[in-house]
Structures are given as C-alpha cells and as structure tokens.
Coordinates of C-alpha atoms and ligand atoms in Angstrom, one line a residue:
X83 CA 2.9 21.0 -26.3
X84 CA 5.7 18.5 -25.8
X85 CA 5.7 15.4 -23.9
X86 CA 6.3 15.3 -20.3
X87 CA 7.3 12.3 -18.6
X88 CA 7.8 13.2 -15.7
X89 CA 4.7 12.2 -13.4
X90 CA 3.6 12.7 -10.3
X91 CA 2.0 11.6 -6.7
X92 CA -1.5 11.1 -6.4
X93 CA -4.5 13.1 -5.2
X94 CA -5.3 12.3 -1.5
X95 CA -8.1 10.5 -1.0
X96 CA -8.3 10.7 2.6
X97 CA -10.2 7.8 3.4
X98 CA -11.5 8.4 6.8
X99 CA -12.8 6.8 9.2
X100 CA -13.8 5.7 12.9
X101 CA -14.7 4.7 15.9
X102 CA -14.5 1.2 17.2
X103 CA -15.1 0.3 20.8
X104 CA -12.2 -2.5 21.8
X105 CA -13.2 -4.8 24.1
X106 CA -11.4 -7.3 25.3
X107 CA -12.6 -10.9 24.8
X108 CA -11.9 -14.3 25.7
X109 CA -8.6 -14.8 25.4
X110 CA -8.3 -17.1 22.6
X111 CA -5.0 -16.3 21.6
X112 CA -4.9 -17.9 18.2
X113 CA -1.3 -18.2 18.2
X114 CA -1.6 -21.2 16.5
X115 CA -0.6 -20.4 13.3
X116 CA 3.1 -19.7 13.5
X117 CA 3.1 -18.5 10.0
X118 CA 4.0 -14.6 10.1
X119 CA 4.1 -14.2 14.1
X120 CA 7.3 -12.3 15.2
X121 CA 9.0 -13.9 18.5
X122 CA 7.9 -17.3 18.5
X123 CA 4.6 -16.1 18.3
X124 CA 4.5 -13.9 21.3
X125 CA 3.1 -10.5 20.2
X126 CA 4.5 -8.0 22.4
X127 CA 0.5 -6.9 24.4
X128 CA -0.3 -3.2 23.2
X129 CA -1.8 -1.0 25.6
X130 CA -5.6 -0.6 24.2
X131 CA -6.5 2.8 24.4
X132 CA -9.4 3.4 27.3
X133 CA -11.6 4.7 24.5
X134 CA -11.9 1.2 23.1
X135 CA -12.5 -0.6 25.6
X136 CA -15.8 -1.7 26.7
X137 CA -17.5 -3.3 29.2
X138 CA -18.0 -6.8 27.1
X139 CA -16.0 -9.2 26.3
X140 CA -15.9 -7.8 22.4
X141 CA -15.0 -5.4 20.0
X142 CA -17.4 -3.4 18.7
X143 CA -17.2 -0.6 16.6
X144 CA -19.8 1.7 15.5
X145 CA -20.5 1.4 11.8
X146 CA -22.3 4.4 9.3
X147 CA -24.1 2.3 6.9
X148 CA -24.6 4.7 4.3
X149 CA -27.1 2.6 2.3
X150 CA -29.5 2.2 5.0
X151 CA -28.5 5.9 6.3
X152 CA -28.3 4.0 9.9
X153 CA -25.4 3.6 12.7
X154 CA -25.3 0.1 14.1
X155 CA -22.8 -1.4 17.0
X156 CA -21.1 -4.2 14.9
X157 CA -17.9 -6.7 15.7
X158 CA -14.6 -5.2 14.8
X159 CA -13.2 -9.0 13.2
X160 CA -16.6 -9.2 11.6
X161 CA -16.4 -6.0 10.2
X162 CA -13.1 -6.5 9.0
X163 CA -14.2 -9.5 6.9
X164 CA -16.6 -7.3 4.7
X165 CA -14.1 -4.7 4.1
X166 CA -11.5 -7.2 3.0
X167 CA -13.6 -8.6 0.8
X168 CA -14.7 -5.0 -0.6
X169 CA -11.0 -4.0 -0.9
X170 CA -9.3 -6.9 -2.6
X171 CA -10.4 -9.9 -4.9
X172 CA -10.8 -12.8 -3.1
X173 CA -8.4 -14.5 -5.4
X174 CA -5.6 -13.0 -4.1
X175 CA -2.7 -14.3 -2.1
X176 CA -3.7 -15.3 1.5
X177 CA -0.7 -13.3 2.9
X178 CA -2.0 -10.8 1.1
X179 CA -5.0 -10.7 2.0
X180 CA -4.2 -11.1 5.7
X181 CA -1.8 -8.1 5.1
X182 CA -5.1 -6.2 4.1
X183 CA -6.7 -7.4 6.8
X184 CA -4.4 -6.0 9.1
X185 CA -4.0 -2.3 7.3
X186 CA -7.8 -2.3 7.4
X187 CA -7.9 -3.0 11.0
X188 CA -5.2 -0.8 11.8
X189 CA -6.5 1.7 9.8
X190 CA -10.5 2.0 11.8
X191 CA -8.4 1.6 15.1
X192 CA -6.2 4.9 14.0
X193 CA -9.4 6.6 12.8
X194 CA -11.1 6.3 16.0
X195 CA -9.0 7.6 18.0
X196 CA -8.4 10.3 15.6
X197 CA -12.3 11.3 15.6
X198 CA -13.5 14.9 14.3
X199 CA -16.2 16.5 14.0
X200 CA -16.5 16.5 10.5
X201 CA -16.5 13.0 10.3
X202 CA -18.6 12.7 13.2
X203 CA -21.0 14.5 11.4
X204 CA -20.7 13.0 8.4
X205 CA -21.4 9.4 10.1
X206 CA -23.6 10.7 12.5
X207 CA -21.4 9.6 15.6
X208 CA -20.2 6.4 13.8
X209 CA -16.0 5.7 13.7
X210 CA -16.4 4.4 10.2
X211 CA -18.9 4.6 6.9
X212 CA -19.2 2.1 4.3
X213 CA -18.7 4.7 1.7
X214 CA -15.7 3.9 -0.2
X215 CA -15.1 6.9 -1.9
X216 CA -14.8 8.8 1.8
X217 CA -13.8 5.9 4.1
X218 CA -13.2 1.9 3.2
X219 CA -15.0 -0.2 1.1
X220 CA -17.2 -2.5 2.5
X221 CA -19.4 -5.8 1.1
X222 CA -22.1 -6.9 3.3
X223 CA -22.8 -10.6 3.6
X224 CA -25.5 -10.6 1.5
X225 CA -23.5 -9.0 -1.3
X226 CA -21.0 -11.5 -1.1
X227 CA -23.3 -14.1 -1.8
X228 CA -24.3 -12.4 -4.6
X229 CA -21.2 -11.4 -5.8
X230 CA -19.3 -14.6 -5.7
X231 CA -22.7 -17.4 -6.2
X232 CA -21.2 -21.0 -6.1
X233 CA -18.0 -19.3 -5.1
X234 CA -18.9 -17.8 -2.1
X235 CA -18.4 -20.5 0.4
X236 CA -14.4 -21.0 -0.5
X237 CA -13.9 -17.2 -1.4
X238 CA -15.5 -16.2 2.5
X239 CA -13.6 -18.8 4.3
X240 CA -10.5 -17.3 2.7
X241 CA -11.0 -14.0 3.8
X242 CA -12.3 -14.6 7.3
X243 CA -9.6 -17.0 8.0
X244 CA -7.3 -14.2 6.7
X245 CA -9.4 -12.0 9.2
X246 CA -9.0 -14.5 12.1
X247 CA -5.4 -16.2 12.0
X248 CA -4.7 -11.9 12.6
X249 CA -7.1 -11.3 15.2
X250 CA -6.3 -8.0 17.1
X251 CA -3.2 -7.3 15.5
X252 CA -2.5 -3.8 14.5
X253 CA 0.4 -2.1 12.8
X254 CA 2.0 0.6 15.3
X255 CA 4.7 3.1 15.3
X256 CA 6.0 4.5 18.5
X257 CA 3.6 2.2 20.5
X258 CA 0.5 3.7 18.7
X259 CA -1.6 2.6 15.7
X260 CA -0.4 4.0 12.2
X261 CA -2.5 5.7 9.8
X262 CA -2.5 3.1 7.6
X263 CA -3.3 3.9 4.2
X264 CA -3.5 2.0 1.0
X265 CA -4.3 2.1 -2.4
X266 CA -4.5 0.0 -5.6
X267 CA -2.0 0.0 -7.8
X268 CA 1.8 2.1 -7.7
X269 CA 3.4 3.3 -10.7
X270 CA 6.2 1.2 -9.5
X271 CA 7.4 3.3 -6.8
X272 CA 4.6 4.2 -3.8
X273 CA 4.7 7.9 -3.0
X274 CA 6.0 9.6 0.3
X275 CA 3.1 11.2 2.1
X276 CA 4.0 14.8 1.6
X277 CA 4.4 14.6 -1.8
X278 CA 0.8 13.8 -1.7
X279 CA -0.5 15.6 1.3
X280 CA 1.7 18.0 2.3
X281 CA 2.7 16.2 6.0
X282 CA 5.8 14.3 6.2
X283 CA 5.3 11.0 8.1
X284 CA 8.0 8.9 9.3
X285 CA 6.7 5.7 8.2
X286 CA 4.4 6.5 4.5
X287 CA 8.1 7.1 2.7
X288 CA 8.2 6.2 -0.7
X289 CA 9.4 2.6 -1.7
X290 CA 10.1 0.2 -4.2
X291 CA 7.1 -1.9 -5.7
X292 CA 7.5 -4.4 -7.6
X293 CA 4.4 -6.3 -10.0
X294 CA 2.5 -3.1 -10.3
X295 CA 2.5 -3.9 -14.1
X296 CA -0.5 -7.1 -13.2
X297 CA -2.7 -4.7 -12.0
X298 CA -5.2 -4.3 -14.9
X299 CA -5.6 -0.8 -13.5
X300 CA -1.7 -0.1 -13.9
X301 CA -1.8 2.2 -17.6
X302 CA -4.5 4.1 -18.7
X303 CA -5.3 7.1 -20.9
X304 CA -7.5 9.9 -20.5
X305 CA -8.4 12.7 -23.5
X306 CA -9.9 15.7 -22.8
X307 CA -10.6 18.4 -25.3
X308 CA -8.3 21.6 -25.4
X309 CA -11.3 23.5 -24.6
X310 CA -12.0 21.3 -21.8
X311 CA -8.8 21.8 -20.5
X312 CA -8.2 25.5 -21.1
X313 CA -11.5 26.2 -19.1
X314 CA -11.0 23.3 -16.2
X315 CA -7.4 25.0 -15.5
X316 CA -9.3 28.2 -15.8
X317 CA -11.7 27.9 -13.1
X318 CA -9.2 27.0 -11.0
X319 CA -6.7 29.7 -11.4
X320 CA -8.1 32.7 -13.6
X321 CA -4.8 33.8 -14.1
X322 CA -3.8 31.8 -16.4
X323 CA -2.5 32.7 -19.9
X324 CA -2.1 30.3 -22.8
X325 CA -0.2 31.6 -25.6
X326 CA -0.4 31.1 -29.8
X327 CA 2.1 28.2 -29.4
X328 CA 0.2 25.5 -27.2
X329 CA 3.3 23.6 -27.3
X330 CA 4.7 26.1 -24.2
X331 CA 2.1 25.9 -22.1
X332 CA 3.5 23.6 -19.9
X333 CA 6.6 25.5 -18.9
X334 CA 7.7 22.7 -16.2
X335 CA 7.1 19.8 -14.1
X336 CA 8.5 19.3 -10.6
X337 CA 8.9 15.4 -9.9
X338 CA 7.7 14.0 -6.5
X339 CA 10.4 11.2 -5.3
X340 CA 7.9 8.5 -6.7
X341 CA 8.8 10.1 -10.4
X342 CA 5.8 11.2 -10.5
X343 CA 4.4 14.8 -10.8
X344 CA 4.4 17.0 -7.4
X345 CA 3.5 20.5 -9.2
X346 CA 3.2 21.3 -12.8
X347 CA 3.2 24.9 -14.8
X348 CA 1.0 25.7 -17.0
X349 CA 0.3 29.5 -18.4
X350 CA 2.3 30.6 -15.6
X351 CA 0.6 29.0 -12.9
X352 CA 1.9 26.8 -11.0
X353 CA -0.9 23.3 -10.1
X354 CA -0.4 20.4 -7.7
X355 CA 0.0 16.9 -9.5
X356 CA -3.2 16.5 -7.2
X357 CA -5.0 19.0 -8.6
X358 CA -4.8 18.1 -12.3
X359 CA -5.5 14.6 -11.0
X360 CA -9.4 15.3 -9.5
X361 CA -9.4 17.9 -12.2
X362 CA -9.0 15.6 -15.4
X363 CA -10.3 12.4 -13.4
X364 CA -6.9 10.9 -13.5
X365 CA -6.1 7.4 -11.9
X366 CA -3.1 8.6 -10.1
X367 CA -0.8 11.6 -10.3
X368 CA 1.9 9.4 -12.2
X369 CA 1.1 11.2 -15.9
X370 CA 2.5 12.7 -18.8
X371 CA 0.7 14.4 -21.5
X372 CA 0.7 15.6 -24.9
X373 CA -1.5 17.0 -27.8
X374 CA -3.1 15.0 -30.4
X375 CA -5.1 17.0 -32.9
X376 CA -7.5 18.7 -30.7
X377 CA -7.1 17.1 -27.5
X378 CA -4.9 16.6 -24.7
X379 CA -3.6 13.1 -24.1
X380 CA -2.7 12.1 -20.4
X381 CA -0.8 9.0 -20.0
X382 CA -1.4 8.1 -16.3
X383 CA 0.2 5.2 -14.5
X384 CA -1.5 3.3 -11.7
X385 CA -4.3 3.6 -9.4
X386 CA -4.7 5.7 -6.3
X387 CA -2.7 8.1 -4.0
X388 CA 0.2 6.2 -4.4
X389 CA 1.1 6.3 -0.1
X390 CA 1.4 3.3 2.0
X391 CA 0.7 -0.3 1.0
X392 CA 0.0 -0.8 -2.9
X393 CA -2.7 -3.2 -2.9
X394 CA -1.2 -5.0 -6.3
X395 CA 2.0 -5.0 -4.8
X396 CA 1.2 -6.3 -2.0
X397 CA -0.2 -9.5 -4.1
X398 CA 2.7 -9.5 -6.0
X399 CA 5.2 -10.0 -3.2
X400 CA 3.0 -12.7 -1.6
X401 CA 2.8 -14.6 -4.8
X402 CA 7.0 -14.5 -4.2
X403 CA 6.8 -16.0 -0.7
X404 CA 6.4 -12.7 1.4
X405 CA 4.2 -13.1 4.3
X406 CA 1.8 -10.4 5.5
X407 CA 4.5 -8.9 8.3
X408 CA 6.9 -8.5 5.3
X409 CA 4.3 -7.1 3.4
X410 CA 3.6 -4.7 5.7
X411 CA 6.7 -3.9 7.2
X412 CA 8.0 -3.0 3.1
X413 CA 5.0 -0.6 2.9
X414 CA 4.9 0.9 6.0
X415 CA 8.6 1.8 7.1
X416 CA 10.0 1.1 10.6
X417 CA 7.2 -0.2 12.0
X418 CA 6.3 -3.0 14.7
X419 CA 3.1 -5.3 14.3
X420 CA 1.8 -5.6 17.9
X421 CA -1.3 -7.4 18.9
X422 CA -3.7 -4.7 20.6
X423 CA -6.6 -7.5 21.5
Ligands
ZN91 ZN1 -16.7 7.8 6.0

C-alpha cells in the first residue's frame, strides 16, 4: 500500500452537555479589568433566556457527577473553575486560559438550552456530567489539591481569576450562545464542522492555527496488524474486498479543507476519516498510512475533532500577545462576546 498524505477531520466527539439555571446576581460588574473588554468595557447586556433564570440572586446549574452517580445544584462561575482546570494545564497563558473559560461557559449555557432526552437521561435531569469522554472535563477541589500539592494555591488563583475577570460572558452568534466546541491540538489548520459532522455552521469554519507543533500530543503513530485491520474494516462494511496486491487497497482519499482525510477507499468501500479514526483509536482524523512488514502504520497529526478553538493554539497565540477575545474571535468566526450575567 502506498503512502497517503492526505489526512483528514476528526471523529466527533460530541461533548454534550447541560442545564444551568442563570440567575441574576448582584450586580458586580467587574469591569474592572479593561484588559480584553470590547467598547470601553461596556458589554452590550444579552437577553438571558427565561430558562436560566432563577428566583436567586445566582447561577446555578445542575451538575451529573458521574463519580458519586448524584445530581447536585452547583454555581455556574464555580463550576467553571473545575472545568478549566480539568481542560487546560494551569501553566498556560492567562488569556488563554480566560479564553477557555469563556468557551466552557459558553459551551454549558448552549447545552442547556439545547436539552434532549438522551442526555437528560444520561444525567438524570442534570445540564451537564463530569464525564469527559461525553461532556467536559471536570477537577473537583479536592483533586486539585492533589494534583498540584504546594502548587495549588498559585495554580487555583490563576484559574479562578481567569474564571472571574470573565464573569457571565458568553460567546454568541445571532444574539444567541454558540456551540462552542474545542479540542486539544490542530494539525495546523482546525476543521470546518461538516467535514467532521456533517452540519455546516456558520461560525466552526476551518482556520489557520499556528503552534500546534508544542503540543506534545501534536504527532503520533499508531500500528495495527494487517489482520487487525482487514477484520476492523470488515465488521464495518462486509463488503469489502482486499486483493493479492495490498498496496491498492486504498484506492483514494478525499481531503477535508483542513487537509485532512473526509472519506477514504479501501476495497471498494468508501469510510469516513471519522470512522477509521474510533476504529484504529486515532488521535485525530489528520493521518496517513502505510505498510511496514506486517502492519499498517498510521501517521496521525494532532489531538481531537479538529472544530472550533484548538486548545494549543489557543496558548500559542496568547503567548504572542493575543488576548482571550482574539482568541476566540480567530476560532469561532464572526462572532460577538456579549455578557449574558
Ligand atoms: Zn455528559
């Protein structure tokens, strides 16, 4: 089999997630720090949804902890300070970090209002679960301390002051909250959404990203046996033929925007870049790959979906003087940052 480099958009990992109760609280308007506020610091107010408000002056949000297989009422900003610290290293960039904060937030608010069933089921009622693997990471307070020992006090002031200085401020397109994914690492180039999922969305189009290559997740290499492969590909599609001459098996590879792989052939079927990635347990959908001896050698670069804000990149460009709203506004085309609380 020849080498493909052509690669592809990555599997979708949608990470769902929930419900949060707004409520409008003291009006504290920490305005203070001028640092990435648009207008002089005047956010232009977002309508908040009925749904999230609440009778209190807070903003709850009703939390799935898998771990404890329980659904608790918990602070929104509170919340967002455990997820930020289970989504990115606490020795990133501040701006980064505050850009995280914001997606994150973003992201629960979006999730809540987009509420199904399945999820509903899945959390027992709860907006969100602490399951990263199905919604967004999450690192309780005790964790931290255990995580980061004589760090912790510096490393949880970082985050919650990244947390605070963007209280209630979401990401929205069209006056309403974005879906606001992320992942880890691009190959360089984030995906658009429908390479991915299949839905085109205005805003998750496929941009330049710059510093992928820090990410210690950006390369890796994954072998599988020929046997492995010939009977993974098979219980997917029956179909399939491979010939005497392995090297035509793969008969063609169709290139999301990204440069990475949309839909591959192999033995006359056709298979989503996604596909191959869950199949083969690849990082991302950015691959090539080629025999060596008796196994098949994918080449995959980065780490995730590839859609929306690349969590690397986003470190990157703060290391380069970006601030969050830039961050966020690179990622997440044609947007406006609005401040919903
Ligand atoms: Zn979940």
């Amino acid at each position: 089999m020849r080498r493909h480099k052509k690669k592809k958009p990555s599997i979708l990992l949608l990470y769902p997630i929930f419900i949060l109760l707004i409520i409008v609280s003291i009006p504290f308007i920490m305005l203070a720090s001028s640092g990435g506020l648009i207008n002089n610091g005047a956010y232009e107010e977002l309508k908040i949804p009925e749904v999230l408000q609440t009778q209190n002056a807070e903003k709850a949000i009703q939390v799935y902890f898998k771990d404890e297989d329980a659904v608790k009422d918990v602070n929104l900003e509170e919340y967002l300070i455990g997820v930020v610290a289970g989504e990115m290293p606490a020795t990133f960039e501040t701006e980064a970090l505050k850009a995280q904060a914001v997606a994150a937030r973003t992201y629960i608010i979006n999730r809540e209002k987009a509420n199904n069933e399945e999820s509903l089921k899945l959390h027992k009622g709860a907006a969100i679960c602490t399951d990263p693997t199905h919604c967004k990471a999450y690192v309780s307070l005790e964790k931290t301390k255990e995580n980061w020992k004589e760090q912790w006090e510096a490393n949880y002031n970082k985050i919650k002051k990244s947390v605070d200085d963007t209280k209630g401020i979401i990401i929205t397109y069209n006056d309403e909250p974005i879906s606001a994914v992320f992942h880890s690492t691009s190959s360089g180039k984030t995906e658009n959404s429908e390479d991915v999922w299949g839905g085109s969305v205005p805003y998750l189009k496929s941009v330049d990203s710059e510093g992928e290559e820090l990410s210690p997740r950006y390369t890796s290499t994954v072998e599988v046996t020929i046997t492995d492969f010939q009977n993974k590909l098979k219980q997917k599609k029956s179909d399939i033929q491979f010939s005497q001459e392995r090297e035509k098996w793969v008969e063609g590879i169709e290139n999301a925007e990204s440069g990475g792989v949309k839909t591959i052939k192999i033995g006359g079927q056709t298979f989503k870049g996604t596909e191959i990635r869950e199949l083969f347990g690849l990082r991302s959908t950015h691959f090539t790959l080629g025999f060596q001896n008796d196994k098949i050698v994918f080449h995959v670069t980065g780490n995730g979906h590839g859609v929306g804000m690349s969590q690397y990149g986003a470190n990157y460009a703060a290391s380069q003087g970006a601030g969050y709203e830039e961050i966020l506004k690179k990622y997440y085309q044609g947007v406006v940052l609005k401040k919903a609380y």
